[in-house]
Amino acid sequence: GYLLYVGRLLEIKGVVHLLRAMPRVLARHPGIGLLVVGYGEREQALRAEVEQLGIGSAVCFAGRRSHAEVARSFRGCRLAVVPSIERADGRAEGMPTVVLEALASGVRVVATATGGIPDVLRHGENGWLCRDRDPADLAEKILCALDAPHDSPVTSSARETARRFAWPRVAERYAEVFERLLG
């Protein structure tokens, strides 16, 4: 089994903190891997970090992948990790679409409580939230997610969240708002 990261390899995505969490995760789950899907300016630095941490055999950089390949990766993974950070100037990502894609795929999600993520992901309810820039806390939440039973209510709650945020439902809600406004 493997953990999945999907996104650009940029500083704000916080991938370095996920890499730094991996040794603790591997200590409890030595057979698990990490599949990093995406590309970006931080790739060489992240590859160097993997070497420095000595986790090269557990981490695969897959580069750019088609939407179909990403969908297959979601179906095959144990959980998706979204380690986004808040920048020094206080800016954070809005709502990474990967969170909704993972939830819609029925995949467990561990993410940082930054930007718009806590609007969708509620800790222990439909996913696991951790502090940003905190590899120890991230590792702990990954281990909680990995160790949760397969029939955990978190998984069914995650699918329900994804349905609520699915585009047809969002479009319906916009239509309802416009109808009320234009009445």
Coordinates of C-alpha atoms in Angstrom, one line a residue:
G1 CA 0.0 0.0 0.0
Y2 CA 1.0 3.6 -0.4
L3 CA 0.3 7.2 0.7
L4 CA -0.5 9.6 -2.1
Y5 CA 0.4 13.2 -2.6
V6 CA -1.0 14.9 -5.7
G7 CA -0.2 18.5 -6.6
R8 CA 2.4 20.9 -7.7
L9 CA 5.8 20.7 -6.0
L10 CA 5.8 24.2 -4.6
E11 CA 6.8 25.4 -1.2
I12 CA 3.2 26.3 -0.2
K13 CA 2.2 22.6 -0.8
G14 CA 4.4 21.6 2.2
V15 CA 5.6 18.3 0.7
V16 CA 8.9 18.6 2.6
H17 CA 7.0 18.2 5.8
L18 CA 5.4 15.0 4.5
L19 CA 8.8 13.6 3.6
R20 CA 10.0 14.5 7.1
A21 CA 7.0 12.7 8.6
M22 CA 7.8 9.5 6.6
P23 CA 10.5 8.0 8.8
R24 CA 8.0 7.9 11.8
V25 CA 5.3 6.4 9.6
L26 CA 7.8 3.8 8.1
A27 CA 8.8 2.8 11.7
R28 CA 5.3 1.6 12.3
H29 CA 4.4 0.6 8.7
P30 CA 7.7 -0.5 7.1
G31 CA 6.0 -1.8 3.9
I32 CA 4.2 1.5 3.1
G33 CA 5.4 3.8 0.2
L34 CA 4.7 7.3 -0.8
L35 CA 3.7 8.2 -4.3
V36 CA 4.3 11.8 -5.2
V37 CA 2.4 12.8 -8.3
G38 CA 3.2 16.3 -9.7
Y39 CA 6.0 18.5 -10.8
G40 CA 7.4 21.9 -9.9
E41 CA 10.3 24.1 -8.9
R42 CA 10.9 22.2 -5.6
E43 CA 11.4 18.8 -7.1
Q44 CA 15.2 18.7 -7.0
A45 CA 15.2 19.9 -3.4
L46 CA 12.6 17.3 -2.4
R47 CA 14.6 14.5 -4.1
A48 CA 17.6 15.7 -2.1
E49 CA 15.5 15.6 1.1
V50 CA 14.5 12.0 0.4
E51 CA 18.1 11.0 0.0
Q52 CA 19.1 12.9 3.2
L53 CA 16.3 11.2 5.1
G54 CA 17.4 7.8 3.7
I55 CA 13.8 6.9 2.6
G56 CA 14.6 6.6 -1.2
S57 CA 13.3 3.0 -1.4
A58 CA 9.9 4.1 0.0
V59 CA 9.3 7.3 -2.1
C60 CA 8.4 7.4 -5.8
F61 CA 8.3 10.7 -7.7
A62 CA 5.8 10.0 -10.6
G63 CA 5.9 13.4 -12.3
R64 CA 2.9 14.7 -14.2
R65 CA 0.1 12.2 -14.7
S66 CA -3.2 12.2 -16.7
H67 CA -6.5 12.6 -14.9
A68 CA -7.2 8.9 -15.5
E69 CA -3.9 7.9 -14.0
V70 CA -4.5 10.1 -11.0
A71 CA -7.9 8.5 -10.5
R72 CA -6.3 5.1 -10.6
S73 CA -3.7 6.3 -8.0
F74 CA -6.6 7.4 -5.7
R75 CA -8.2 4.0 -6.1
G76 CA -5.0 2.2 -5.2
C77 CA -3.8 4.3 -2.3
R78 CA -4.3 3.8 1.5
L79 CA -4.8 7.5 2.0
A80 CA -4.2 10.9 0.5
V81 CA -2.0 13.5 2.3
V82 CA -2.4 17.2 1.7
P83 CA 0.4 18.9 3.7
S84 CA -0.2 22.5 2.5
I85 CA 1.3 25.3 4.7
E86 CA 0.4 28.9 5.5
R87 CA 3.1 31.2 4.2
A88 CA 4.9 33.7 6.4
D89 CA 2.7 36.5 5.0
G90 CA -0.4 34.6 6.2
R91 CA -1.4 33.4 2.7
A92 CA -2.6 29.9 2.3
E93 CA -4.2 27.8 -0.5
G94 CA -8.0 28.2 -0.8
M95 CA -9.4 24.7 -1.1
P96 CA -7.1 22.2 -2.8
T97 CA -9.4 20.2 -5.2
V98 CA -7.3 17.1 -4.4
V99 CA -9.1 17.0 -1.0
L100 CA -12.5 16.7 -2.7
E101 CA -11.2 14.3 -5.4
A102 CA -9.8 12.0 -2.6
L103 CA -13.1 12.2 -0.6
A104 CA -15.1 11.4 -3.7
S105 CA -12.9 8.4 -4.4
G106 CA -13.6 7.1 -0.9
V107 CA -10.0 7.7 0.1
R108 CA -9.0 8.7 3.7
V109 CA -7.5 12.2 3.8
V110 CA -5.0 13.7 6.2
A111 CA -4.5 17.4 5.6
T112 CA -3.2 20.5 7.4
A113 CA -5.7 22.8 9.0
T114 CA -4.9 25.8 6.7
G115 CA -6.8 27.9 4.1
G116 CA -10.1 26.4 3.1
I117 CA -9.3 22.8 4.1
P118 CA -11.0 23.0 7.6
D119 CA -14.2 24.2 5.8
V120 CA -14.5 20.8 4.2
L121 CA -12.5 18.4 6.4
R122 CA -13.4 18.0 10.0
H123 CA -11.0 16.2 12.2
G124 CA -12.1 12.7 13.3
E125 CA -15.4 13.2 11.4
N126 CA -14.5 12.9 7.7
G127 CA -10.7 13.0 7.8
W128 CA -7.7 14.0 9.9
L129 CA -6.3 17.5 10.4
C130 CA -2.8 18.3 11.6
R131 CA -0.8 21.5 12.2
D132 CA 1.1 22.9 9.3
R133 CA 4.9 22.7 9.3
D134 CA 4.8 19.9 11.9
P135 CA 6.1 16.6 10.6
A136 CA 5.6 14.9 14.0
D137 CA 1.9 15.9 14.2
L138 CA 1.5 15.0 10.5
A139 CA 3.0 11.5 11.1
E140 CA 0.7 11.0 14.1
K141 CA -2.4 11.8 12.1
I142 CA -1.2 9.6 9.2
L143 CA -0.8 6.7 11.6
C144 CA -4.3 7.4 13.1
A145 CA -5.7 7.2 9.6
L146 CA -3.8 4.1 8.6
D147 CA -4.8 2.3 11.9
A148 CA -8.5 3.3 11.8
P149 CA -10.7 0.3 11.0
H150 CA -11.9 -0.3 7.4
D151 CA -15.5 0.3 8.4
S152 CA -14.6 3.5 10.2
P153 CA -17.5 6.1 10.1
V154 CA -14.9 8.6 8.8
T155 CA -14.8 6.9 5.4
S156 CA -18.6 7.0 4.8
S157 CA -18.7 10.5 6.2
A158 CA -16.0 11.5 3.7
R159 CA -18.0 10.2 0.8
E160 CA -21.0 12.1 2.0
T161 CA -18.9 15.3 2.2
A162 CA -17.7 14.7 -1.4
R163 CA -21.3 14.4 -2.6
R164 CA -22.2 17.6 -0.9
F165 CA -19.4 19.4 -2.7
A166 CA -19.8 17.7 -6.1
W167 CA -20.2 20.1 -9.0
P168 CA -23.8 19.2 -9.8
R169 CA -24.8 19.9 -6.2
V170 CA -22.8 23.1 -6.1
A171 CA -24.4 24.2 -9.3
E172 CA -27.9 23.4 -7.9
R173 CA -27.1 25.5 -4.8
Y174 CA -26.0 28.5 -6.9
A175 CA -29.1 28.2 -9.0
E176 CA -31.2 28.3 -5.8
V177 CA -29.4 31.4 -4.6
F178 CA -29.9 33.1 -8.0
E179 CA -33.5 32.2 -8.1
R180 CA -34.0 33.7 -4.6
L181 CA -32.1 36.9 -5.6
L182 CA -33.8 37.4 -8.9
G183 CA -37.1 35.9 -7.6

